[in-house]
Amino acid sequence: MKKEVLQVGEEGGNIRGISREEIKEKMQEEIEPLLKSVRKHGFFSREGDNHLYYEKYVSSAAVRTVVICHGFNEHSEKYKEMIYYFYREYSNVYVLDHQGHGKSYRKVEDHLVTHVENFNDYVEDLRMFMKIMVERESGKLPIILFGHSMGATIGATYLEKYPGDFRRAVFSSPMFEMNMTQTPKWLGRMIVDFKVMTGRKKNKKYLDYDVSYSWFKQSVLATRRLLRPENMARIQVPVIVFEAEKDTIVKTEGHIRFVKGVRNAKLVVVPGGRHELFREKDEILTPYLNKIFEFIG
């Protein structure tokens, strides 16, 4: 297994992350005005009137295209800083709000509840986004996938199903195994199965008012399928996996199994890092960004 430890605190490298002390001011005075000037956005539909929201940032000087696949309960708005870094370093950037997130459609009435009926729906939404827009507009540019947490699960599943669409993939704190430390795996699966089958008579789609039982079950099943040896073997492109040392959201065992199972994968452990590495303190953020750009070329 290929593994390295990120050298946090290093000053080397060509990419400089914006200091956490300056980020608020920079966001207002530099990042948001620039992104607003180049952003194009809209909706497309894979199923009837179910509209999916997207944003794109296209540069005439681009040497690559980056597709951002956001995490659970997130949306494109949260990735302004990463979009800025990619765009600044000569990338076209495309980002899709997954169904049930951001400005995209929802299949439940309560917009505070994240729900999906089949995890593969996320994958097929991304596939359509790639085919009707990203690939057509990228021409011969290499297309890179950047996925965080749940977005990495979507992305890795995509690579297993459609191996040739991306040139490389960056997975940051990927949700390859959910952290259910309070509940044994077998018991968690049994509870979810029971809840999905029986439901709450009046409100059967809801789990703790922010995520549906179906989302939870589908995510557990998706990670189990993802880590099957025959599925991981289908991924042929180079993949880098960033593991945050202090991550409490996902389990590191899933990262190790994935890197061992994917022929051209590498694990980078980030000392002191938490789940959202792309929003980390200065001594982690800059080495993290440099490692990403070193990898994607």
PDB file of C-alpha atoms in Angstrom:
ATOM      1  CA  MET A   1       0.000   0.000   0.000  1.00  0.00           C
ATOM      2  CA  LYS A   2       1.332   3.426  -0.962  1.00  0.00           C
ATOM      3  CA  LYS A   3       1.238   5.736   2.021  1.00  0.00           C
ATOM      4  CA  GLU A   4       2.869   8.963   3.135  1.00  0.00           C
ATOM      5  CA  VAL A   5       2.460  11.498   5.910  1.00  0.00           C
ATOM      6  CA  LEU A   6       1.855  15.098   4.846  1.00  0.00           C
ATOM      7  CA  GLN A   7       4.568  17.401   6.108  1.00  0.00           C
ATOM      8  CA  VAL A   8       2.426  20.006   7.806  1.00  0.00           C
ATOM      9  CA  GLY A   9       3.912  23.406   8.546  1.00  0.00           C
ATOM     10  CA  GLU A  10       6.237  23.308   5.541  1.00  0.00           C
ATOM     11  CA  GLU A  11       6.694  26.578   3.651  1.00  0.00           C
ATOM     12  CA  GLY A  12       7.740  24.964   0.357  1.00  0.00           C
ATOM     13  CA  GLY A  13       5.613  24.642  -2.754  1.00  0.00           C
ATOM     14  CA  ASN A  14       4.170  27.054  -5.284  1.00  0.00           C
ATOM     15  CA  ILE A  15       0.615  27.165  -3.917  1.00  0.00           C
ATOM     16  CA  ARG A  16      -0.215  29.442  -1.021  1.00  0.00           C
ATOM     17  CA  GLY A  17      -3.388  29.003   0.941  1.00  0.00           C
ATOM     18  CA  ILE A  18      -5.071  32.140   2.230  1.00  0.00           C
ATOM     19  CA  SER A  19      -4.402  32.741   5.917  1.00  0.00           C
ATOM     20  CA  ARG A  20      -7.347  32.020   8.210  1.00  0.00           C
ATOM     21  CA  GLU A  21      -6.829  35.473   9.670  1.00  0.00           C
ATOM     22  CA  GLU A  22      -7.336  37.029   6.247  1.00  0.00           C
ATOM     23  CA  ILE A  23      -9.914  34.733   4.693  1.00  0.00           C
ATOM     24  CA  LYS A  24     -13.001  36.772   5.598  1.00  0.00           C
ATOM     25  CA  GLU A  25     -11.567  39.964   4.120  1.00  0.00           C
ATOM     26  CA  LYS A  26     -10.141  38.156   1.076  1.00  0.00           C
ATOM     27  CA  MET A  27     -13.450  36.423   0.479  1.00  0.00           C
ATOM     28  CA  GLN A  28     -15.323  39.729   0.360  1.00  0.00           C
ATOM     29  CA  GLU A  29     -12.743  41.806  -1.510  1.00  0.00           C
ATOM     30  CA  GLU A  30     -11.145  39.314  -3.893  1.00  0.00           C
ATOM     31  CA  ILE A  31     -12.609  35.798  -4.075  1.00  0.00           C
ATOM     32  CA  GLU A  32     -16.327  36.528  -4.343  1.00  0.00           C
ATOM     33  CA  PRO A  33     -15.955  39.400  -6.872  1.00  0.00           C
ATOM     34  CA  LEU A  34     -13.695  37.284  -9.083  1.00  0.00           C
ATOM     35  CA  LEU A  35     -15.921  34.209  -8.970  1.00  0.00           C
ATOM     36  CA  LYS A  36     -19.046  36.266  -9.547  1.00  0.00           C
ATOM     37  CA  SER A  37     -17.473  37.806 -12.661  1.00  0.00           C
ATOM     38  CA  VAL A  38     -16.838  34.426 -14.302  1.00  0.00           C
ATOM     39  CA  ARG A  39     -19.560  32.212 -12.831  1.00  0.00           C
ATOM     40  CA  LYS A  40     -22.243  30.761 -15.053  1.00  0.00           C
ATOM     41  CA  HIS A  41     -24.995  28.736 -13.468  1.00  0.00           C
ATOM     42  CA  GLY A  42     -28.288  27.082 -14.214  1.00  0.00           C
ATOM     43  CA  PHE A  43     -30.299  23.890 -14.012  1.00  0.00           C
ATOM     44  CA  PHE A  44     -30.647  20.658 -15.944  1.00  0.00           C
ATOM     45  CA  SER A  45     -32.898  17.674 -15.465  1.00  0.00           C
ATOM     46  CA  ARG A  46     -32.297  13.925 -15.582  1.00  0.00           C
ATOM     47  CA  GLU A  47     -35.848  12.989 -14.600  1.00  0.00           C
ATOM     48  CA  GLY A  48     -38.812  15.100 -15.719  1.00  0.00           C
ATOM     49  CA  ASP A  49     -39.103  18.328 -13.754  1.00  0.00           C
ATOM     50  CA  ASN A  50     -36.511  17.349 -11.156  1.00  0.00           C
ATOM     51  CA  HIS A  51     -33.981  20.114 -11.690  1.00  0.00           C
ATOM     52  CA  LEU A  52     -30.348  19.896 -10.621  1.00  0.00           C
ATOM     53  CA  TYR A  53     -28.391  23.097  -9.986  1.00  0.00           C
ATOM     54  CA  TYR A  54     -24.852  23.586 -11.300  1.00  0.00           C
ATOM     55  CA  GLU A  55     -22.155  26.230 -11.448  1.00  0.00           C
ATOM     56  CA  LYS A  56     -19.194  26.507 -13.796  1.00  0.00           C
ATOM     57  CA  TYR A  57     -16.130  28.710 -13.890  1.00  0.00           C
ATOM     58  CA  VAL A  58     -14.414  28.583 -17.276  1.00  0.00           C
ATOM     59  CA  SER A  59     -11.015  30.093 -18.078  1.00  0.00           C
ATOM     60  CA  SER A  60      -9.476  30.579 -21.514  1.00  0.00           C
ATOM     61  CA  ALA A  61      -6.108  29.762 -19.912  1.00  0.00           C
ATOM     62  CA  ALA A  62      -7.251  26.460 -18.379  1.00  0.00           C
ATOM     63  CA  VAL A  63      -4.935  23.455 -18.581  1.00  0.00           C
ATOM     64  CA  ARG A  64      -7.395  21.077 -16.906  1.00  0.00           C
ATOM     65  CA  THR A  65     -11.012  20.743 -15.795  1.00  0.00           C
ATOM     66  CA  VAL A  66     -11.897  20.004 -12.172  1.00  0.00           C
ATOM     67  CA  VAL A  67     -15.284  18.610 -11.146  1.00  0.00           C
ATOM     68  CA  ILE A  68     -16.124  19.125  -7.469  1.00  0.00           C
ATOM     69  CA  CYS A  69     -18.336  16.544  -5.776  1.00  0.00           C
ATOM     70  CA  HIS A  70     -19.467  17.982  -2.450  1.00  0.00           C
ATOM     71  CA  GLY A  71     -20.255  16.182   0.780  1.00  0.00           C
ATOM     72  CA  PHE A  72     -23.365  15.405   2.810  1.00  0.00           C
ATOM     73  CA  ASN A  73     -25.616  18.350   3.641  1.00  0.00           C
ATOM     74  CA  GLU A  74     -23.389  20.706   1.632  1.00  0.00           C
ATOM     75  CA  HIS A  75     -23.681  22.629  -1.646  1.00  0.00           C
ATOM     76  CA  SER A  76     -21.627  24.563  -4.174  1.00  0.00           C
ATOM     77  CA  GLU A  77     -21.642  27.736  -2.050  1.00  0.00           C
ATOM     78  CA  LYS A  78     -19.422  26.089   0.568  1.00  0.00           C
ATOM     79  CA  TYR A  79     -16.651  25.469  -1.951  1.00  0.00           C
ATOM     80  CA  LYS A  80     -15.921  29.066  -2.970  1.00  0.00           C
ATOM     81  CA  GLU A  81     -12.407  28.952  -1.582  1.00  0.00           C
ATOM     82  CA  MET A  82     -11.513  25.670  -3.303  1.00  0.00           C
ATOM     83  CA  ILE A  83     -13.107  26.869  -6.549  1.00  0.00           C
ATOM     84  CA  TYR A  84     -10.943  29.978  -6.280  1.00  0.00           C
ATOM     85  CA  TYR A  85      -7.737  27.947  -5.809  1.00  0.00           C
ATOM     86  CA  PHE A  86      -8.523  25.673  -8.747  1.00  0.00           C
ATOM     87  CA  TYR A  87      -9.517  28.586 -10.990  1.00  0.00           C
ATOM     88  CA  ARG A  88      -6.490  30.639  -9.946  1.00  0.00           C
ATOM     89  CA  GLU A  89      -4.247  27.712 -10.898  1.00  0.00           C
ATOM     90  CA  TYR A  90      -5.623  27.526 -14.449  1.00  0.00           C
ATOM     91  CA  SER A  91      -8.528  25.118 -14.077  1.00  0.00           C
ATOM     92  CA  ASN A  92     -12.048  25.139 -15.402  1.00  0.00           C
ATOM     93  CA  VAL A  93     -14.263  24.281 -12.434  1.00  0.00           C
ATOM     94  CA  TYR A  94     -17.665  22.580 -12.478  1.00  0.00           C
ATOM     95  CA  VAL A  95     -19.759  21.833  -9.399  1.00  0.00           C
ATOM     96  CA  LEU A  96     -23.156  20.198  -9.070  1.00  0.00           C
ATOM     97  CA  ASP A  97     -25.551  20.458  -6.116  1.00  0.00           C
ATOM     98  CA  HIS A  98     -26.554  16.834  -5.507  1.00  0.00           C
ATOM     99  CA  GLN A  99     -30.254  16.089  -5.367  1.00  0.00           C
ATOM    100  CA  GLY A 100     -31.616  16.886  -1.915  1.00  0.00           C
ATOM    101  CA  HIS A 101     -28.891  19.512  -1.430  1.00  0.00           C
ATOM    102  CA  GLY A 102     -28.458  23.230  -2.066  1.00  0.00           C
ATOM    103  CA  LYS A 103     -30.604  24.562  -4.906  1.00  0.00           C
ATOM    104  CA  SER A 104     -31.317  21.169  -6.464  1.00  0.00           C
ATOM    105  CA  TYR A 105     -34.659  19.410  -6.207  1.00  0.00           C
ATOM    106  CA  ARG A 106     -35.821  17.341  -3.245  1.00  0.00           C
ATOM    107  CA  LYS A 107     -38.044  14.289  -3.060  1.00  0.00           C
ATOM    108  CA  VAL A 108     -39.342  15.126   0.425  1.00  0.00           C
ATOM    109  CA  GLU A 109     -41.419  18.113   1.471  1.00  0.00           C
ATOM    110  CA  ASP A 110     -39.197  19.092   4.399  1.00  0.00           C
ATOM    111  CA  HIS A 111     -36.161  20.808   2.873  1.00  0.00           C
ATOM    112  CA  LEU A 112     -34.223  20.314   6.103  1.00  0.00           C
ATOM    113  CA  VAL A 113     -34.188  16.559   5.511  1.00  0.00           C
ATOM    114  CA  THR A 114     -31.537  14.977   3.288  1.00  0.00           C
ATOM    115  CA  HIS A 115     -33.033  12.046   1.417  1.00  0.00           C
ATOM    116  CA  VAL A 116     -32.169   9.766  -1.471  1.00  0.00           C
ATOM    117  CA  GLU A 117     -34.054   6.704  -2.651  1.00  0.00           C
ATOM    118  CA  ASN A 118     -31.065   5.026  -4.274  1.00  0.00           C
ATOM    119  CA  PHE A 119     -27.440   6.082  -3.807  1.00  0.00           C
ATOM    120  CA  ASN A 120     -26.827   5.351  -7.474  1.00  0.00           C
ATOM    121  CA  ASP A 121     -29.081   8.330  -8.293  1.00  0.00           C
ATOM    122  CA  TYR A 122     -26.215  10.603  -7.208  1.00  0.00           C
ATOM    123  CA  VAL A 123     -23.884   8.755  -9.570  1.00  0.00           C
ATOM    124  CA  GLU A 124     -26.259   8.956 -12.537  1.00  0.00           C
ATOM    125  CA  ASP A 125     -26.871  12.674 -11.922  1.00  0.00           C
ATOM    126  CA  LEU A 126     -23.117  13.220 -12.083  1.00  0.00           C
ATOM    127  CA  ARG A 127     -22.876  11.060 -15.202  1.00  0.00           C
ATOM    128  CA  MET A 128     -25.438  13.222 -17.014  1.00  0.00           C
ATOM    129  CA  PHE A 129     -23.650  16.387 -15.874  1.00  0.00           C
ATOM    130  CA  MET A 130     -20.440  14.981 -17.347  1.00  0.00           C
ATOM    131  CA  LYS A 131     -22.009  13.986 -20.654  1.00  0.00           C
ATOM    132  CA  ILE A 132     -24.196  17.000 -21.420  1.00  0.00           C
ATOM    133  CA  MET A 133     -21.804  19.683 -20.214  1.00  0.00           C
ATOM    134  CA  VAL A 134     -18.392  18.925 -18.709  1.00  0.00           C
ATOM    135  CA  GLU A 135     -17.001  16.643 -21.416  1.00  0.00           C
ATOM    136  CA  ARG A 136     -18.431  18.671 -24.291  1.00  0.00           C
ATOM    137  CA  GLU A 137     -16.973  21.916 -22.985  1.00  0.00           C
ATOM    138  CA  SER A 138     -13.622  20.535 -21.827  1.00  0.00           C
ATOM    139  CA  GLY A 139     -12.509  19.294 -25.225  1.00  0.00           C
ATOM    140  CA  LYS A 140      -9.115  17.624 -24.877  1.00  0.00           C
ATOM    141  CA  LEU A 141      -8.391  18.948 -21.390  1.00  0.00           C
ATOM    142  CA  PRO A 142      -7.863  16.277 -18.711  1.00  0.00           C
ATOM    143  CA  ILE A 143     -10.836  16.064 -16.324  1.00  0.00           C
ATOM    144  CA  ILE A 144     -10.018  15.705 -12.628  1.00  0.00           C
ATOM    145  CA  LEU A 145     -12.468  14.657  -9.917  1.00  0.00           C
ATOM    146  CA  PHE A 146     -12.328  16.247  -6.461  1.00  0.00           C
ATOM    147  CA  GLY A 147     -14.639  14.596  -3.950  1.00  0.00           C
ATOM    148  CA  HIS A 148     -15.087  15.300  -0.248  1.00  0.00           C
ATOM    149  CA  SER A 149     -16.664  12.868   2.235  1.00  0.00           C
ATOM    150  CA  MET A 150     -19.973  11.652   0.720  1.00  0.00           C
ATOM    151  CA  GLY A 151     -18.865  13.250  -2.544  1.00  0.00           C
ATOM    152  CA  ALA A 152     -15.873  10.917  -2.567  1.00  0.00           C
ATOM    153  CA  THR A 153     -18.207   7.944  -2.153  1.00  0.00           C
ATOM    154  CA  ILE A 154     -20.192   9.174  -5.143  1.00  0.00           C
ATOM    155  CA  GLY A 155     -16.975   9.790  -7.046  1.00  0.00           C
ATOM    156  CA  ALA A 156     -15.385   6.419  -6.278  1.00  0.00           C
ATOM    157  CA  THR A 157     -18.596   4.604  -7.182  1.00  0.00           C
ATOM    158  CA  TYR A 158     -18.608   6.585 -10.432  1.00  0.00           C
ATOM    159  CA  LEU A 159     -15.024   5.492 -11.175  1.00  0.00           C
ATOM    160  CA  GLU A 160     -16.011   1.875 -10.619  1.00  0.00           C
ATOM    161  CA  LYS A 161     -19.018   2.146 -12.905  1.00  0.00           C
ATOM    162  CA  TYR A 162     -17.539   4.441 -15.577  1.00  0.00           C
ATOM    163  CA  PRO A 163     -13.751   3.901 -15.406  1.00  0.00           C
ATOM    164  CA  GLY A 164     -12.753   6.079 -18.357  1.00  0.00           C
ATOM    165  CA  ASP A 165     -14.421   9.430 -17.700  1.00  0.00           C
ATOM    166  CA  PHE A 166     -11.854  11.028 -15.348  1.00  0.00           C
ATOM    167  CA  ARG A 167      -8.084  11.272 -15.718  1.00  0.00           C
ATOM    168  CA  ARG A 168      -7.355  11.416 -11.973  1.00  0.00           C
ATOM    169  CA  ALA A 169      -9.255  11.650  -8.684  1.00  0.00           C
ATOM    170  CA  VAL A 170      -8.644  13.423  -5.381  1.00  0.00           C
ATOM    171  CA  PHE A 171     -10.651  12.123  -2.425  1.00  0.00           C
ATOM    172  CA  SER A 172     -10.558  14.257   0.715  1.00  0.00           C
ATOM    173  CA  SER A 173     -11.716  12.612   3.963  1.00  0.00           C
ATOM    174  CA  PRO A 174     -13.755  10.109   1.947  1.00  0.00           C
ATOM    175  CA  MET A 175     -16.818   8.440   3.425  1.00  0.00           C
ATOM    176  CA  PHE A 176     -15.702   4.921   2.538  1.00  0.00           C
ATOM    177  CA  GLU A 177     -16.786   3.656   5.934  1.00  0.00           C
ATOM    178  CA  MET A 178     -19.208   5.567   8.124  1.00  0.00           C
ATOM    179  CA  ASN A 179     -18.284   6.098  11.759  1.00  0.00           C
ATOM    180  CA  MET A 180     -20.844   4.158  13.785  1.00  0.00           C
ATOM    181  CA  THR A 181     -18.714   3.740  16.892  1.00  0.00           C
ATOM    182  CA  GLN A 182     -21.760   3.915  19.104  1.00  0.00           C
ATOM    183  CA  THR A 183     -23.456   1.038  17.326  1.00  0.00           C
ATOM    184  CA  PRO A 184     -22.013  -2.270  16.059  1.00  0.00           C
ATOM    185  CA  LYS A 185     -22.219  -2.582  12.270  1.00  0.00           C
ATOM    186  CA  TRP A 186     -24.569  -5.564  12.309  1.00  0.00           C
ATOM    187  CA  LEU A 187     -26.930  -3.850  14.754  1.00  0.00           C
ATOM    188  CA  GLY A 188     -26.867  -0.586  12.797  1.00  0.00           C
ATOM    189  CA  ARG A 189     -27.840  -2.408   9.598  1.00  0.00           C
ATOM    190  CA  MET A 190     -30.612  -4.291  11.371  1.00  0.00           C
ATOM    191  CA  ILE A 191     -32.066  -1.102  12.889  1.00  0.00           C
ATOM    192  CA  VAL A 192     -31.995   0.709   9.553  1.00  0.00           C
ATOM    193  CA  ASP A 193     -33.616  -2.238   7.751  1.00  0.00           C
ATOM    194  CA  PHE A 194     -36.362  -2.363  10.367  1.00  0.00           C
ATOM    195  CA  LYS A 195     -37.009   1.380  10.237  1.00  0.00           C
ATOM    196  CA  VAL A 196     -37.136   1.454   6.452  1.00  0.00           C
ATOM    197  CA  MET A 197     -39.549  -1.486   6.314  1.00  0.00           C
ATOM    198  CA  THR A 198     -41.858  -0.318   9.093  1.00  0.00           C
ATOM    199  CA  GLY A 199     -41.235   3.424   9.247  1.00  0.00           C
ATOM    200  CA  ARG A 200     -42.965   5.824  11.557  1.00  0.00           C
ATOM    201  CA  LYS A 201     -46.548   5.709  10.472  1.00  0.00           C
ATOM    202  CA  LYS A 202     -46.870   9.479  10.254  1.00  0.00           C
ATOM    203  CA  ASN A 203     -43.357  10.447   9.242  1.00  0.00           C
ATOM    204  CA  LYS A 204     -41.586   7.350   8.009  1.00  0.00           C
ATOM    205  CA  LYS A 205     -38.939   9.066   5.855  1.00  0.00           C
ATOM    206  CA  TYR A 206     -37.367  11.025   8.681  1.00  0.00           C
ATOM    207  CA  LEU A 207     -34.486  10.148  10.960  1.00  0.00           C
ATOM    208  CA  ASP A 208     -33.743  12.690  13.700  1.00  0.00           C
ATOM    209  CA  TYR A 209     -35.244  15.400  11.472  1.00  0.00           C
ATOM    210  CA  ASP A 210     -32.196  15.919   9.271  1.00  0.00           C
ATOM    211  CA  VAL A 211     -31.537  12.718   7.348  1.00  0.00           C
ATOM    212  CA  SER A 212     -33.940  10.069   6.075  1.00  0.00           C
ATOM    213  CA  TYR A 213     -33.719   6.411   6.944  1.00  0.00           C
ATOM    214  CA  SER A 214     -33.416   5.727   3.241  1.00  0.00           C
ATOM    215  CA  TRP A 215     -30.359   7.995   2.903  1.00  0.00           C
ATOM    216  CA  PHE A 216     -28.668   6.266   5.803  1.00  0.00           C
ATOM    217  CA  LYS A 217     -29.384   2.784   4.531  1.00  0.00           C
ATOM    218  CA  GLN A 218     -28.407   3.628   0.954  1.00  0.00           C
ATOM    219  CA  SER A 219     -25.129   5.174   2.135  1.00  0.00           C
ATOM    220  CA  VAL A 220     -24.221   2.122   4.211  1.00  0.00           C
ATOM    221  CA  LEU A 221     -24.992  -0.171   1.277  1.00  0.00           C
ATOM    222  CA  ALA A 222     -23.052   2.070  -1.122  1.00  0.00           C
ATOM    223  CA  THR A 223     -19.891   1.961   0.980  1.00  0.00           C
ATOM    224  CA  ARG A 224     -20.146  -1.824   1.297  1.00  0.00           C
ATOM    225  CA  ARG A 225     -20.451  -2.213  -2.485  1.00  0.00           C
ATOM    226  CA  LEU A 226     -17.685   0.283  -3.077  1.00  0.00           C
ATOM    227  CA  LEU A 227     -15.172  -1.725  -1.036  1.00  0.00           C
ATOM    228  CA  ARG A 228     -15.802  -5.061  -2.713  1.00  0.00           C
ATOM    229  CA  PRO A 229     -12.513  -6.231  -4.288  1.00  0.00           C
ATOM    230  CA  GLU A 230     -14.073  -6.836  -7.706  1.00  0.00           C
ATOM    231  CA  ASN A 231     -15.435  -3.264  -7.762  1.00  0.00           C
ATOM    232  CA  MET A 232     -12.267  -1.558  -6.560  1.00  0.00           C
ATOM    233  CA  ALA A 233     -10.323  -3.453  -9.214  1.00  0.00           C
ATOM    234  CA  ARG A 234     -12.281  -1.589 -11.896  1.00  0.00           C
ATOM    235  CA  ILE A 235     -10.678   1.738 -10.964  1.00  0.00           C
ATOM    236  CA  GLN A 236      -7.714   2.252 -13.270  1.00  0.00           C
ATOM    237  CA  VAL A 237      -6.892   5.964 -12.898  1.00  0.00           C
ATOM    238  CA  PRO A 238      -4.487   7.396 -10.289  1.00  0.00           C
ATOM    239  CA  VAL A 239      -6.246   8.283  -7.038  1.00  0.00           C
ATOM    240  CA  ILE A 240      -4.977  10.164  -3.991  1.00  0.00           C
ATOM    241  CA  VAL A 241      -6.816   9.751  -0.679  1.00  0.00           C
ATOM    242  CA  PHE A 242      -6.371  12.321   2.091  1.00  0.00           C
ATOM    243  CA  GLU A 243      -6.990  10.984   5.574  1.00  0.00           C
ATOM    244  CA  ALA A 244      -7.455  13.479   8.421  1.00  0.00           C
ATOM    245  CA  GLU A 245      -5.803  12.211  11.573  1.00  0.00           C
ATOM    246  CA  LYS A 246      -8.486  13.667  13.862  1.00  0.00           C
ATOM    247  CA  ASP A 247     -11.478  12.806  11.689  1.00  0.00           C
ATOM    248  CA  THR A 248     -14.485  11.789  13.782  1.00  0.00           C
ATOM    249  CA  ILE A 249     -16.956  11.617  10.880  1.00  0.00           C
ATOM    250  CA  VAL A 250     -15.562   8.713   8.861  1.00  0.00           C
ATOM    251  CA  LYS A 251     -13.501   5.653   9.775  1.00  0.00           C
ATOM    252  CA  THR A 252      -9.950   5.285   8.529  1.00  0.00           C
ATOM    253  CA  GLU A 253     -10.306   1.529   8.010  1.00  0.00           C
ATOM    254  CA  GLY A 254     -12.296   2.236   4.853  1.00  0.00           C
ATOM    255  CA  HIS A 255      -9.464   4.378   3.471  1.00  0.00           C
ATOM    256  CA  ILE A 256      -6.938   1.616   4.026  1.00  0.00           C
ATOM    257  CA  ARG A 257      -9.112  -1.036   2.388  1.00  0.00           C
ATOM    258  CA  PHE A 258      -9.705   1.242  -0.595  1.00  0.00           C
ATOM    259  CA  VAL A 259      -6.044   2.102  -1.133  1.00  0.00           C
ATOM    260  CA  LYS A 260      -5.083  -1.556  -0.845  1.00  0.00           C
ATOM    261  CA  GLY A 261      -7.799  -2.532  -3.317  1.00  0.00           C
ATOM    262  CA  VAL A 262      -7.190   0.119  -5.985  1.00  0.00           C
ATOM    263  CA  ARG A 263      -4.111  -0.545  -8.078  1.00  0.00           C
ATOM    264  CA  ASN A 264      -2.992   3.056  -8.500  1.00  0.00           C
ATOM    265  CA  ALA A 265      -4.115   4.639  -5.224  1.00  0.00           C
ATOM    266  CA  LYS A 266      -2.074   6.438  -2.584  1.00  0.00           C
ATOM    267  CA  LEU A 267      -2.955   7.373   0.998  1.00  0.00           C
ATOM    268  CA  VAL A 268      -1.792  10.683   2.475  1.00  0.00           C
ATOM    269  CA  VAL A 269      -2.266  11.023   6.223  1.00  0.00           C
ATOM    270  CA  VAL A 270      -2.655  14.585   7.489  1.00  0.00           C
ATOM    271  CA  PRO A 271      -1.362  14.972  11.071  1.00  0.00           C
ATOM    272  CA  GLY A 272      -3.711  17.026  13.210  1.00  0.00           C
ATOM    273  CA  GLY A 273      -6.200  17.335  10.370  1.00  0.00           C
ATOM    274  CA  ARG A 274      -9.953  17.297  10.878  1.00  0.00           C
ATOM    275  CA  HIS A 275     -12.683  16.215   8.489  1.00  0.00           C
ATOM    276  CA  GLU A 276     -12.834  19.392   6.389  1.00  0.00           C
ATOM    277  CA  LEU A 277      -9.204  19.604   5.310  1.00  0.00           C
ATOM    278  CA  PHE A 278      -9.957  22.289   2.715  1.00  0.00           C
ATOM    279  CA  ARG A 279     -10.899  24.657   5.559  1.00  0.00           C
ATOM    280  CA  GLU A 280      -7.995  23.835   7.852  1.00  0.00           C
ATOM    281  CA  LYS A 281      -5.525  26.114   9.619  1.00  0.00           C
ATOM    282  CA  ASP A 282      -2.648  27.602   7.643  1.00  0.00           C
ATOM    283  CA  GLU A 283       0.036  25.040   8.498  1.00  0.00           C
ATOM    284  CA  ILE A 284      -2.192  22.241   7.148  1.00  0.00           C
ATOM    285  CA  LEU A 285      -4.009  24.000   4.302  1.00  0.00           C
ATOM    286  CA  THR A 286      -0.956  25.091   2.298  1.00  0.00           C
ATOM    287  CA  PRO A 287       0.796  21.664   2.263  1.00  0.00           C
ATOM    288  CA  TYR A 288      -2.578  20.042   1.500  1.00  0.00           C
ATOM    289  CA  LEU A 289      -3.130  22.318  -1.508  1.00  0.00           C
ATOM    290  CA  ASN A 290       0.408  21.794  -2.761  1.00  0.00           C
ATOM    291  CA  LYS A 291      -0.007  18.022  -2.572  1.00  0.00           C
ATOM    292  CA  ILE A 292      -3.239  18.250  -4.566  1.00  0.00           C
ATOM    293  CA  PHE A 293      -1.709  20.353  -7.347  1.00  0.00           C
ATOM    294  CA  GLU A 294       1.442  18.241  -7.390  1.00  0.00           C
ATOM    295  CA  PHE A 295      -0.818  15.214  -7.982  1.00  0.00           C
ATOM    296  CA  ILE A 296      -3.160  16.640 -10.619  1.00  0.00           C
ATOM    297  CA  GLY A 297      -0.347  18.295 -12.620  1.00  0.00           C
TER     298      GLY A 297
END
